[in-house]
Short mmCIF file of C-alpha atoms and ligand atoms in Angstrom, two decimals:
data_model
loop_
_atom_site.label_atom_id
_atom_site.label_comp_id
_atom_site.label_asym_id
_atom_site.label_seq_id
_atom_site.Cartn_x
_atom_site.Cartn_y
_atom_site.Cartn_z
CA MET A 1 9.33 3.69 -32.63
CA ALA A 2 6.01 4.02 -34.49
CA THR A 3 5.74 7.23 -36.47
CA GLY A 4 2.93 9.66 -35.79
CA MET A 5 2.83 8.68 -32.13
CA GLN A 6 2.19 11.63 -29.84
CA ALA A 7 5.36 12.77 -28.02
CA TYR A 8 5.08 14.48 -24.63
CA GLU A 9 7.45 16.63 -22.59
CA CYS A 10 8.52 17.08 -18.98
CA PHE A 11 7.18 20.09 -17.06
CA ILE A 12 10.05 21.90 -15.34
CA ASP A 13 10.06 25.40 -13.86
CA GLY A 14 6.65 26.24 -15.32
CA ARG A 15 7.52 25.20 -18.90
CA TRP A 16 7.12 22.14 -21.11
CA GLU A 17 10.68 21.24 -21.95
CA SER A 18 11.69 19.79 -25.33
CA HIS A 19 13.55 16.52 -24.97
CA HIS A 20 16.55 15.16 -26.87
CA GLY A 21 17.46 11.99 -24.96
CA ASP A 22 15.94 8.54 -24.56
CA TRP A 23 12.18 7.94 -24.80
CA ILE A 24 9.75 5.55 -23.14
CA THR A 25 6.95 4.02 -25.20
CA VAL A 26 3.55 3.90 -23.53
CA ARG A 27 1.22 1.06 -24.57
CA ASN A 28 -2.50 0.43 -24.35
CA PRO A 29 -2.80 -2.68 -22.14
CA ALA A 30 -6.07 -3.72 -23.79
CA THR A 31 -4.65 -3.90 -27.31
CA GLY A 32 -0.88 -3.84 -26.90
CA GLN A 33 -0.77 -0.89 -29.32
CA THR A 34 1.65 1.97 -28.76
CA LEU A 35 -0.05 5.12 -27.50
CA ALA A 36 2.59 7.74 -26.93
CA ARG A 37 6.19 8.36 -26.06
CA VAL A 38 7.46 10.31 -23.08
CA PRO A 39 10.95 11.43 -22.09
CA CYS A 40 13.07 9.11 -20.00
CA ALA A 41 14.39 12.02 -17.96
CA ASP A 42 18.11 11.85 -17.26
CA ALA A 43 20.14 13.13 -14.31
CA ALA A 44 20.44 16.62 -15.82
CA ALA A 45 16.64 16.94 -16.13
CA VAL A 46 16.18 15.80 -12.54
CA ASP A 47 18.80 18.36 -11.45
CA ARG A 48 16.90 21.12 -13.30
CA ALA A 49 13.58 20.07 -11.74
CA VAL A 50 15.01 19.92 -8.21
CA ALA A 51 16.75 23.29 -8.68
CA ALA A 52 13.49 24.84 -9.93
CA ALA A 53 11.61 23.45 -6.94
CA ARG A 54 14.30 24.84 -4.61
CA ARG A 55 14.05 28.34 -6.12
CA ALA A 56 10.25 28.27 -5.98
CA PHE A 57 10.26 27.09 -2.35
CA ALA A 58 11.72 30.42 -1.20
CA GLY A 59 8.53 32.21 -2.33
CA TRP A 60 5.91 29.46 -1.93
CA ARG A 61 6.68 28.83 1.72
CA ARG A 62 5.98 32.51 2.44
CA THR A 63 2.85 32.70 0.27
CA ASN A 64 -0.18 33.38 2.43
CA PRO A 65 -2.00 30.08 3.12
CA SER A 66 -5.25 31.56 1.84
CA THR A 67 -3.55 32.32 -1.50
CA ARG A 68 -2.27 28.74 -1.63
CA ALA A 69 -5.80 27.56 -0.84
CA ASN A 70 -7.32 29.64 -3.64
CA LEU A 71 -4.82 28.22 -6.12
CA LEU A 72 -5.58 24.63 -5.06
CA HIS A 73 -9.33 25.28 -5.46
CA ALA A 74 -8.61 26.77 -8.90
CA ILE A 75 -6.62 23.67 -9.90
CA ALA A 76 -9.52 21.48 -8.72
CA ASP A 77 -11.85 23.43 -11.02
CA ARG A 78 -9.47 22.92 -13.94
CA VAL A 79 -9.28 19.19 -13.18
CA THR A 80 -13.07 19.03 -13.25
CA LEU A 81 -13.13 20.78 -16.64
CA ALA A 82 -10.52 18.32 -17.95
CA GLU A 83 -12.24 15.25 -16.45
CA ALA A 84 -13.09 13.59 -19.77
CA THR A 85 -9.56 14.05 -21.18
CA ILE A 86 -7.81 12.78 -18.06
CA ALA A 87 -10.21 9.85 -17.69
CA ARG A 88 -9.67 8.72 -21.29
CA ALA A 89 -5.91 8.93 -20.78
CA ILE A 90 -6.19 6.75 -17.65
CA THR A 91 -8.25 4.05 -19.37
CA SER A 92 -6.03 4.09 -22.46
CA GLU A 93 -2.78 3.55 -20.56
CA GLN A 94 -3.90 1.79 -17.37
CA GLY A 95 -6.92 -0.20 -18.51
CA LYS A 96 -9.65 0.38 -15.91
CA PRO A 97 -13.23 0.89 -17.18
CA LEU A 98 -13.87 4.46 -18.27
CA ALA A 99 -16.56 5.07 -15.62
CA GLU A 100 -14.03 4.15 -12.92
CA ALA A 101 -11.44 6.43 -14.52
CA HIS A 102 -13.99 9.27 -14.29
CA GLY A 103 -14.45 8.36 -10.62
CA GLU A 104 -10.69 8.59 -10.09
CA VAL A 105 -10.57 12.10 -11.59
CA GLN A 106 -13.51 13.21 -9.45
CA LYS A 107 -11.71 11.98 -6.35
CA LEU A 108 -8.60 13.84 -7.47
CA ALA A 109 -10.57 17.11 -7.73
CA LYS A 110 -11.98 16.45 -4.26
CA THR A 111 -8.43 15.98 -2.93
CA PHE A 112 -7.42 19.42 -4.25
CA HIS A 113 -10.46 20.98 -2.56
CA PHE A 114 -9.81 19.11 0.69
CA TYR A 115 -6.16 20.17 0.95
CA ALA A 116 -7.04 23.71 -0.13
CA GLU A 117 -9.06 23.90 3.09
CA GLU A 118 -6.31 22.20 5.10
CA ALA A 119 -3.79 24.83 3.91
CA THR A 120 -5.51 27.38 6.15
CA ARG A 121 -5.58 25.03 9.17
CA VAL A 122 -1.91 24.60 9.99
CA PHE A 123 -2.06 25.33 13.70
CA GLY A 124 0.75 25.69 16.21
CA SER A 125 0.52 25.90 20.01
CA THR A 126 1.82 27.78 23.03
CA ILE A 127 3.31 25.97 26.01
CA PRO A 128 3.62 27.30 29.58
CA ASN A 129 7.19 27.51 30.88
CA GLU A 130 8.46 26.74 34.37
CA GLU A 131 10.20 30.13 34.59
CA ASP A 132 8.27 33.41 34.61
CA GLY A 133 8.90 35.71 31.67
CA PHE A 134 9.17 32.98 29.02
CA LEU A 135 6.76 31.67 26.42
CA SER A 136 7.21 28.67 24.17
CA ILE A 137 5.56 28.86 20.78
CA VAL A 138 5.43 25.75 18.59
CA GLU A 139 5.09 26.56 14.92
CA ARG A 140 4.77 24.37 11.83
CA GLU A 141 6.94 24.99 8.79
CA PRO A 142 7.08 23.25 5.40
CA ILE A 143 9.84 20.66 4.97
CA GLY A 144 11.08 21.94 1.61
CA VAL A 145 11.45 20.14 -1.72
CA VAL A 146 9.54 16.85 -1.99
CA GLY A 147 10.46 14.03 -4.37
CA ALA A 148 7.27 12.05 -5.15
CA ILE A 149 7.29 8.68 -6.92
CA THR A 150 4.10 6.88 -7.84
CA PRO A 151 2.82 3.62 -9.38
CA TRP A 152 0.38 3.00 -12.22
CA ASN A 153 -2.78 1.56 -10.64
CA TYR A 154 -4.37 4.93 -9.73
CA PRO A 155 -2.08 7.16 -11.77
CA VAL A 156 -3.52 10.59 -11.00
CA GLU A 157 -5.08 9.95 -7.59
CA LEU A 158 -1.83 8.72 -6.05
CA VAL A 159 0.05 11.73 -7.44
CA GLY A 160 -2.74 13.94 -6.08
CA TRP A 161 -2.43 12.73 -2.48
CA LYS A 162 1.21 13.88 -2.43
CA LEU A 163 0.95 16.94 -4.65
CA CYS A 164 -2.05 18.48 -2.87
CA ALA A 165 -0.80 17.90 0.68
CA ALA A 166 2.73 19.10 -0.17
CA LEU A 167 1.57 22.30 -1.91
CA ALA A 168 -0.96 23.04 0.84
CA ALA A 169 1.80 22.71 3.46
CA GLY A 170 4.00 25.19 1.56
CA CYS A 171 6.40 22.63 0.08
CA THR A 172 7.38 22.43 -3.57
CA ILE A 173 7.54 19.12 -5.40
CA VAL A 174 9.10 17.05 -8.18
CA VAL A 175 6.80 14.23 -9.34
CA LYS A 176 8.03 11.06 -11.11
CA PRO A 177 4.97 9.02 -12.19
CA SER A 178 5.04 5.40 -13.33
CA GLU A 179 6.55 4.77 -16.75
CA TYR A 180 3.35 2.81 -17.62
CA THR A 181 0.94 5.69 -16.96
CA PRO A 182 2.59 9.08 -17.48
CA VAL A 183 0.13 10.60 -19.96
CA SER A 184 -2.76 11.09 -17.52
CA VAL A 185 -0.35 12.78 -15.11
CA ILE A 186 0.85 15.07 -17.91
CA GLU A 187 -2.80 16.02 -18.50
CA LEU A 188 -3.11 16.78 -14.76
CA PHE A 189 -0.06 19.06 -14.92
CA ARG A 190 -1.67 21.04 -17.76
CA CYS A 191 -4.35 21.96 -15.19
CA LEU A 192 -1.70 23.24 -12.77
CA LYS A 193 -0.28 25.53 -15.42
CA GLN A 194 -3.72 26.75 -16.53
CA ALA A 195 -4.66 27.58 -12.95
CA GLY A 196 -1.56 29.76 -12.59
CA LEU A 197 0.53 27.81 -10.09
CA PRO A 198 3.84 29.72 -9.84
CA ALA A 199 6.73 28.29 -11.86
CA GLY A 200 8.77 25.62 -10.10
CA CYS A 201 6.23 24.83 -7.36
CA ALA A 202 5.31 21.55 -9.05
CA ASN A 203 7.56 19.86 -11.61
CA LEU A 204 6.97 16.68 -13.59
CA ILE A 205 9.72 14.39 -14.80
CA THR A 206 8.77 11.24 -16.67
CA GLY A 207 11.05 8.24 -16.67
CA ASP A 208 11.63 4.73 -15.40
CA GLY A 209 13.15 3.35 -12.20
CA SER A 210 16.54 4.89 -13.03
CA THR A 211 14.99 8.38 -13.10
CA GLY A 212 13.26 7.61 -9.78
CA GLN A 213 16.49 6.30 -8.32
CA TYR A 214 18.30 9.52 -9.23
CA LEU A 215 15.52 11.61 -7.69
CA VAL A 216 15.49 9.74 -4.37
CA ALA A 217 19.27 9.92 -4.08
CA HIS A 218 19.32 13.64 -4.93
CA PRO A 219 20.84 15.73 -2.13
CA GLY A 220 18.57 18.65 -3.04
CA VAL A 221 15.42 16.74 -2.06
CA ASP A 222 14.25 17.20 1.54
CA LYS A 223 11.55 14.52 1.73
CA ILE A 224 10.64 11.40 -0.24
CA ALA A 225 7.01 10.40 -0.69
CA PHE A 226 6.75 7.00 -2.39
CA THR A 227 3.89 4.69 -3.30
CA GLY A 228 4.73 1.39 -4.94
CA SER A 229 5.96 -2.13 -4.32
CA LEU A 230 7.70 -3.39 -1.20
CA ALA A 231 10.82 -4.26 -3.22
CA THR A 232 11.18 -0.71 -4.59
CA GLY A 233 10.36 0.76 -1.18
CA GLN A 234 13.24 -1.21 0.30
CA THR A 235 15.61 -0.06 -2.48
CA ILE A 236 14.55 3.56 -1.91
CA SER A 237 15.18 3.30 1.84
CA ARG A 238 18.73 2.24 1.05
CA SER A 239 19.28 4.87 -1.70
CA VAL A 240 18.33 8.04 0.13
CA THR A 241 21.31 10.33 0.72
CA GLY A 242 21.57 12.23 3.97
CA ILE A 243 19.03 12.14 6.77
CA LYS A 244 15.55 12.91 5.52
CA PRO A 245 11.97 11.83 6.15
CA ILE A 246 10.48 9.14 3.92
CA THR A 247 6.85 8.18 3.53
CA LEU A 248 6.35 4.70 2.08
CA GLU A 249 2.94 3.42 0.96
CA LEU A 250 3.64 -0.16 -0.09
CA GLY A 251 1.86 -3.36 -0.96
CA GLY A 252 -0.74 -5.36 0.90
CA ASN A 253 -2.38 -8.75 1.18
CA CYS A 254 -5.73 -7.80 2.60
CA PRO A 255 -8.07 -10.25 4.37
CA LEU A 256 -11.87 -10.28 4.53
CA ILE A 257 -13.54 -12.11 7.44
CA ILE A 258 -17.20 -13.10 7.16
CA THR A 259 -18.84 -14.41 10.31
CA ALA A 260 -22.05 -16.44 10.54
CA THR A 261 -23.94 -13.36 11.77
CA ALA A 262 -23.16 -11.36 8.60
CA ASP A 263 -25.59 -10.19 5.94
CA LEU A 264 -24.47 -12.74 3.35
CA ASP A 265 -25.65 -10.84 0.28
CA ALA A 266 -23.82 -7.70 1.40
CA ALA A 267 -20.68 -9.75 2.09
CA VAL A 268 -20.79 -11.39 -1.36
CA LYS A 269 -21.27 -8.00 -3.01
CA GLY A 270 -18.38 -6.53 -0.99
CA ALA A 271 -16.07 -9.45 -1.78
CA ALA A 272 -16.77 -9.23 -5.51
CA ARG A 273 -16.25 -5.47 -5.55
CA ARG A 274 -13.01 -5.36 -3.60
CA ALA A 275 -11.41 -8.49 -5.08
CA TYR A 276 -12.02 -7.75 -8.77
CA ARG A 277 -12.42 -3.97 -9.21
CA ASN A 278 -9.60 -2.50 -11.32
CA ALA A 279 -8.73 -6.14 -12.11
CA GLY A 280 -7.61 -6.56 -8.51
CA GLN A 281 -4.82 -4.00 -8.97
CA ILE A 282 -5.56 -2.13 -5.76
CA CYS A 283 -3.20 -2.09 -2.80
CA ILE A 284 -6.24 -2.51 -0.53
CA ALA A 285 -7.88 -5.21 -2.72
CA VAL A 286 -9.27 -8.23 -0.88
CA ASN A 287 -6.84 -11.05 -1.66
CA ARG A 288 -8.23 -13.70 0.72
CA ALA A 289 -11.55 -14.34 2.44
CA TYR A 290 -12.12 -16.39 5.61
CA VAL A 291 -15.73 -17.54 5.96
CA GLN A 292 -17.31 -19.16 9.04
CA ARG A 293 -17.75 -22.83 8.26
CA HIS A 294 -21.52 -23.26 8.24
CA ILE A 295 -22.11 -20.36 5.81
CA TYR A 296 -19.06 -21.30 3.68
CA PRO A 297 -20.92 -23.32 0.97
CA ALA A 298 -23.68 -20.70 0.61
CA PHE A 299 -21.10 -17.88 0.37
CA LEU A 300 -19.20 -19.70 -2.37
CA ASP A 301 -22.37 -20.47 -4.36
CA ARG A 302 -23.43 -16.84 -4.36
CA LEU A 303 -19.95 -15.53 -5.07
CA VAL A 304 -19.50 -17.85 -8.07
CA ALA A 305 -22.70 -16.38 -9.52
CA ALA A 306 -21.46 -12.83 -8.89
CA VAL A 307 -18.08 -13.54 -10.52
CA ARG A 308 -19.77 -15.21 -13.51
CA SER A 309 -21.69 -11.99 -14.18
CA LEU A 310 -18.52 -9.84 -14.47
CA ARG A 311 -17.75 -8.79 -18.05
CA VAL A 312 -14.10 -8.65 -19.09
CA GLY A 313 -13.01 -6.41 -21.98
CA ASP A 314 -11.58 -3.11 -23.16
CA GLY A 315 -12.32 -0.50 -20.49
CA MET A 316 -13.35 1.94 -23.23
CA GLN A 317 -16.38 -0.25 -24.02
CA GLU A 318 -19.68 0.36 -22.26
CA GLY A 319 -20.69 -2.35 -19.78
CA VAL A 320 -17.19 -3.73 -19.15
CA ASP A 321 -16.55 -4.49 -15.46
CA ILE A 322 -12.94 -5.63 -15.66
CA GLY A 323 -10.32 -4.28 -18.03
CA PRO A 324 -6.87 -5.68 -18.77
CA LEU A 325 -4.07 -5.83 -16.25
CA THR A 326 -1.72 -2.93 -16.83
CA THR A 327 1.43 -4.97 -17.46
CA PRO A 328 2.24 -8.38 -18.99
CA ALA A 329 4.31 -9.09 -15.84
CA GLY A 330 1.10 -8.66 -13.84
CA VAL A 331 -0.60 -11.41 -15.86
CA ALA A 332 2.36 -13.75 -15.32
CA LYS A 333 2.26 -13.16 -11.54
CA VAL A 334 -1.48 -13.79 -11.38
CA ASP A 335 -1.10 -17.06 -13.26
CA LEU A 336 1.78 -18.10 -11.01
CA HIS A 337 -0.38 -17.57 -7.91
CA VAL A 338 -3.32 -19.45 -9.44
CA GLN A 339 -1.18 -22.42 -10.54
CA ASP A 340 0.50 -22.50 -7.14
CA ALA A 341 -2.89 -22.68 -5.38
CA VAL A 342 -4.30 -25.32 -7.73
CA GLY A 343 -1.09 -27.35 -7.37
CA LYS A 344 -1.61 -27.26 -3.59
CA GLN A 345 -5.20 -28.60 -3.89
CA ALA A 346 -7.25 -25.37 -4.02
CA ARG A 347 -10.58 -25.83 -5.85
CA LEU A 348 -10.76 -23.61 -8.95
CA LEU A 349 -14.40 -22.43 -9.03
CA ARG A 350 -14.07 -19.81 -11.75
CA GLY A 351 -11.46 -18.35 -14.12
CA GLY A 352 -7.83 -19.44 -13.90
CA LYS A 353 -6.88 -18.49 -17.47
CA ARG A 354 -6.97 -15.85 -20.17
CA PRO A 355 -10.52 -15.29 -21.52
CA ASP A 356 -11.27 -17.46 -24.59
CA ALA A 357 -13.59 -15.20 -26.50
CA LEU A 358 -11.57 -12.02 -26.95
CA SER A 359 -12.07 -10.07 -30.17
CA LYS A 360 -9.13 -9.95 -32.59
CA VAL A 361 -8.12 -6.43 -31.54
CA LEU A 362 -7.82 -7.52 -27.88
CA GLN A 363 -5.73 -10.65 -28.56
CA GLU A 364 -2.52 -8.86 -27.50
CA GLY A 365 -4.14 -7.39 -24.37
CA ASN A 366 -3.14 -8.32 -20.79
CA PHE A 367 -6.41 -10.01 -19.88
CA TYR A 368 -7.08 -12.60 -17.18
CA GLU A 369 -10.44 -13.99 -16.11
CA PRO A 370 -11.72 -13.10 -12.63
CA THR A 371 -10.66 -16.13 -10.63
CA LEU A 372 -12.15 -17.73 -7.53
CA LEU A 373 -10.26 -20.36 -5.53
CA ALA A 374 -11.85 -22.28 -2.65
CA ASP A 375 -10.39 -24.45 0.16
CA CYS A 376 -7.22 -22.39 0.21
CA THR A 377 -4.54 -22.79 2.87
CA GLN A 378 -2.15 -20.21 4.27
CA GLN A 379 0.78 -21.89 2.47
CA MET A 380 -0.60 -20.83 -0.93
CA LEU A 381 0.95 -17.64 -2.38
CA VAL A 382 -2.46 -16.08 -2.87
CA MET A 383 -3.09 -16.26 0.90
CA HIS A 384 0.08 -14.46 2.00
CA GLU A 385 1.69 -12.60 -0.93
CA GLU A 386 0.28 -9.69 -2.90
CA THR A 387 -1.23 -11.03 -6.15
CA PHE A 388 -2.26 -7.62 -7.57
CA GLY A 389 -4.68 -9.24 -9.97
CA PRO A 390 -8.29 -10.50 -10.23
CA VAL A 391 -7.94 -13.49 -7.91
CA LEU A 392 -9.61 -14.31 -4.60
CA GLY A 393 -8.64 -17.21 -2.34
CA VAL A 394 -11.27 -18.43 0.15
CA ALA A 395 -10.94 -20.63 3.24
CA PRO A 396 -13.36 -21.72 6.01
CA PHE A 397 -12.82 -21.00 9.71
CA ASP A 398 -14.42 -22.22 12.95
CA SER A 399 -13.67 -19.63 15.66
CA LEU A 400 -13.20 -15.88 15.35
CA ASP A 401 -9.83 -16.16 17.14
CA GLU A 402 -8.66 -18.52 14.40
CA ALA A 403 -9.85 -16.13 11.65
CA ILE A 404 -8.09 -13.14 13.24
CA GLU A 405 -4.88 -15.13 13.64
CA LEU A 406 -4.98 -16.14 9.96
CA ALA A 407 -5.81 -12.59 8.88
CA ASN A 408 -2.83 -11.19 10.79
CA ALA A 409 -0.46 -13.92 9.59
CA THR A 410 1.24 -11.96 6.78
CA PRO A 411 4.07 -9.44 6.74
CA TYR A 412 1.59 -6.84 5.43
CA GLY A 413 -0.68 -4.52 7.39
CA LEU A 414 -2.51 -2.22 4.97
CA ALA A 415 -6.26 -2.90 5.23
CA ALA A 416 -8.61 -5.60 6.51
CA TYR A 417 -12.36 -6.01 6.18
CA ALA A 418 -15.07 -7.95 8.01
CA TYR A 419 -18.79 -8.55 7.76
CA THR A 420 -20.62 -9.22 11.04
CA ASN A 421 -23.82 -8.16 12.76
CA ASP A 422 -22.60 -8.88 16.27
CA ILE A 423 -21.34 -5.98 18.38
CA ARG A 424 -18.85 -8.12 20.32
CA GLU A 425 -17.42 -9.54 17.13
CA THR A 426 -17.22 -6.02 15.70
CA PHE A 427 -15.08 -4.69 18.54
CA LYS A 428 -12.94 -7.81 18.78
CA LEU A 429 -12.20 -7.46 15.07
CA THR A 430 -11.47 -3.73 15.12
CA ARG A 431 -9.17 -4.09 18.15
CA GLU A 432 -7.27 -7.19 17.08
CA LEU A 433 -6.80 -6.81 13.34
CA ASP A 434 -3.26 -5.43 12.92
CA PHE A 435 -3.87 -3.19 9.89
CA GLY A 436 -3.77 0.56 9.19
CA SER A 437 -7.42 0.54 8.02
CA VAL A 438 -10.25 -1.77 9.07
CA GLY A 439 -13.62 -1.75 7.28
CA ILE A 440 -16.65 -3.33 8.96
CA ASN A 441 -19.66 -4.20 6.79
CA HIS A 442 -18.25 -2.40 3.74
CA VAL A 443 -15.10 -2.55 1.62
CA ASP A 444 -14.27 1.11 1.02
CA ALA A 445 -11.39 1.66 3.41
CA GLY A 446 -10.13 5.04 2.23
CA ILE A 447 -11.85 8.41 2.60
CA ILE A 448 -9.98 11.65 1.95
CA ASN A 449 -10.48 13.13 5.42
CA ALA A 450 -9.23 10.19 7.52
CA PRO A 451 -5.62 8.96 7.77
CA TYR A 452 -4.55 6.16 5.46
CA GLY A 453 -1.31 4.19 5.83
CA GLY A 454 0.19 0.76 6.25
CA ARG A 455 1.72 -1.15 9.13
CA LYS A 456 4.53 -3.72 9.11
CA GLN A 457 5.84 -4.22 5.54
CA SER A 458 3.03 -2.10 4.09
CA GLY A 459 4.81 1.12 4.85
CA ILE A 460 5.48 4.07 7.09
CA GLY A 461 3.63 7.37 7.32
CA TYR A 462 0.15 8.51 6.36
CA GLU A 463 -1.66 10.07 3.46
CA HIS A 464 -5.19 11.53 3.42
CA GLY A 465 -6.69 13.71 6.09
CA HIS A 466 -5.10 16.21 8.38
CA GLU A 467 -2.49 13.55 9.20
CA GLY A 468 -1.51 13.32 5.52
CA MET A 469 -0.30 16.93 5.62
CA GLN A 470 1.70 16.50 8.82
CA GLY A 471 4.28 14.52 6.87
CA TYR A 472 5.15 17.69 4.92
CA LEU A 473 5.59 19.90 7.99
CA LEU A 474 8.32 20.38 10.59
CA PHE A 475 7.92 21.60 14.16
CA LYS A 476 9.78 24.68 15.32
CA HIS A 477 9.99 25.49 19.02
CA VAL A 478 10.39 29.23 19.54
CA ARG A 479 11.18 30.10 23.18
CA VAL A 480 10.69 33.80 23.83
CA ARG A 481 11.97 35.63 26.90
CA HIS A 482 9.58 38.54 27.11
CA GLY A 483 10.28 39.40 30.74
CA ASN A 484 6.68 39.89 31.94
P1 NAD B 501 6.95 -0.26 -8.46
O1 NAD B 501 7.55 -0.26 -7.10
O2 NAD B 501 7.48 -1.19 -9.47
O3 NAD B 501 7.08 1.20 -9.11
C1 NAD B 501 6.59 2.34 -8.47
C2 NAD B 501 7.36 3.57 -8.93
O4 NAD B 501 8.71 3.47 -8.49
C3 NAD B 501 7.42 3.75 -10.44
O5 NAD B 501 7.28 5.12 -10.74
C4 NAD B 501 8.82 3.28 -10.80
O6 NAD B 501 9.36 3.84 -11.96
C5 NAD B 501 9.60 3.74 -9.57
N1 NAD B 501 10.85 3.03 -9.31
C6 NAD B 501 11.20 1.76 -9.67
N2 NAD B 501 12.43 1.48 -9.20
C7 NAD B 501 12.87 2.58 -8.52
C8 NAD B 501 14.05 2.89 -7.79
N3 NAD B 501 15.03 2.00 -7.64
N4 NAD B 501 14.14 4.11 -7.20
C9 NAD B 501 13.13 5.00 -7.31
N5 NAD B 501 11.99 4.76 -8.00
C10 NAD B 501 11.86 3.56 -8.60
O7 NAD B 501 5.40 -0.45 -8.24
P2 NAD B 501 4.25 -0.60 -9.34
O8 NAD B 501 4.33 -1.93 -9.97
O9 NAD B 501 4.26 0.61 -10.21
O10 NAD B 501 2.93 -0.50 -8.42
C11 NAD B 501 2.33 -1.57 -7.79
C12 NAD B 501 2.64 -1.58 -6.31
O11 NAD B 501 2.23 -0.36 -5.70
C13 NAD B 501 1.89 -2.67 -5.57
O12 NAD B 501 2.77 -3.35 -4.70
C14 NAD B 501 0.83 -1.91 -4.78
O13 NAD B 501 0.38 -2.55 -3.62
C15 NAD B 501 1.55 -0.65 -4.47
N6 NAD B 501 0.59 0.39 -4.12
C16 NAD B 501 0.49 0.79 -2.82
C17 NAD B 501 -0.46 1.75 -2.45
C18 NAD B 501 -0.61 2.22 -1.02
O14 NAD B 501 -1.23 3.23 -0.80
N7 NAD B 501 -0.05 1.52 -0.05
C19 NAD B 501 -1.30 2.31 -3.42
C20 NAD B 501 -1.17 1.87 -4.74
C21 NAD B 501 -0.22 0.92 -5.09
#
């Protein structure tokens, strides 16, 4: 362990708790240097966090929704004040360019404001009864203690989707962020304390998969909200004790269809943005593009030029478009997918290796060049498995039916995109693409006030929007015999 490295603590029951057990070292993915150490919370720490959340639930569930709303707005304001600190923490531990990290924090603040408003809009209903003298009232009540587990690619935003919706609904929560990106989440929790959130309503335990495993199997947790890989999602489904709701936001392999009627420049811009942003480490990144045959050569020419203009480097430096991948394992997986495609006769138009001209300080970083592969077939890994890196596979198609069939031909169902200027094509695409989100003529699938979730192996349940809060609420049917 390097000396002088900043050590952080878990936040349990409204206090930062000193730690005496094992530690996790957090590294800067651009340089490989150690940044910080955080506790690897053990079973006893998880027990304390769950117990604190349970105690706090008794009061928080009864707190007037407008009070909860005011607190969430106050946290949003604190997040905005801390934007620079949180953004620097994100870039340092996750790697994305600093401007994008600022964007992530701004979206987090917006999520707090959005769910603050939703807190006051938890509506029930009344239902007529067959017998006179009865009334059925359907009320919504918070589920209880939530166990939230998150990945590293959008470290604070993905915590925010769960934290804000759960607190707004009247639930309390224990958050276990990724072991690769805990520091930005710790900075977020400072905002919760500063805003005066009552002790125990939100608790933070840092740790690795073993900490997460203990949390999901904990009998004191009433609901699991998980974002991460398919493999971990499957393990979690098997580990949960008792009968309890689980929300799983898992991986994707997202297609982009470009028809001959499309605005080609807009399609090229969209493809470059959604394939390479955050070094392709986005669950709704475009992994594969299907392009109608007679515009295929022109699309590739323009996209090669767009990819050539992307600058790879340390996200802290001005003008960098693509930072490092967050983990060395991510680089290995990217290279495996690229070699697999090239071995199966894909044409490598750009990238396919680590950048040559990295400065000395970045030599240990997890960099990979933005990579473009043409003439891909469905058998290549890049066309059906999640790469989670800066790689795009492209293939031509003849009919729209063929393109839709190829797009749907994966076990995933998170998001799909298409560019077209034909109204019939538009509605055929939106009706037949089997994905939770479909973007037409743009590549920004998620907005905070519309539901977001995967189909098939991409998950169960929804985040964002009114629907995102429903997952933290239970129905109660109250049947009253009033005799009138
Ligand atoms: P991961 O599954 O390896 O880890 C996610 C979290 O689970 C981490 O906090 C980790 O410590 C924890 N964990 C690991 N093993 C566990 C276990 N047995 N029990 C409980 N918790 C455990 O995923 P990752 O590599 O951090 O993230 C990348 C993945 O996340 C990609 O597949 C990506 O598509 C997915 N993702 C999905 C969405 C979405 O909204 N659908 C959004 C972002 C990322």
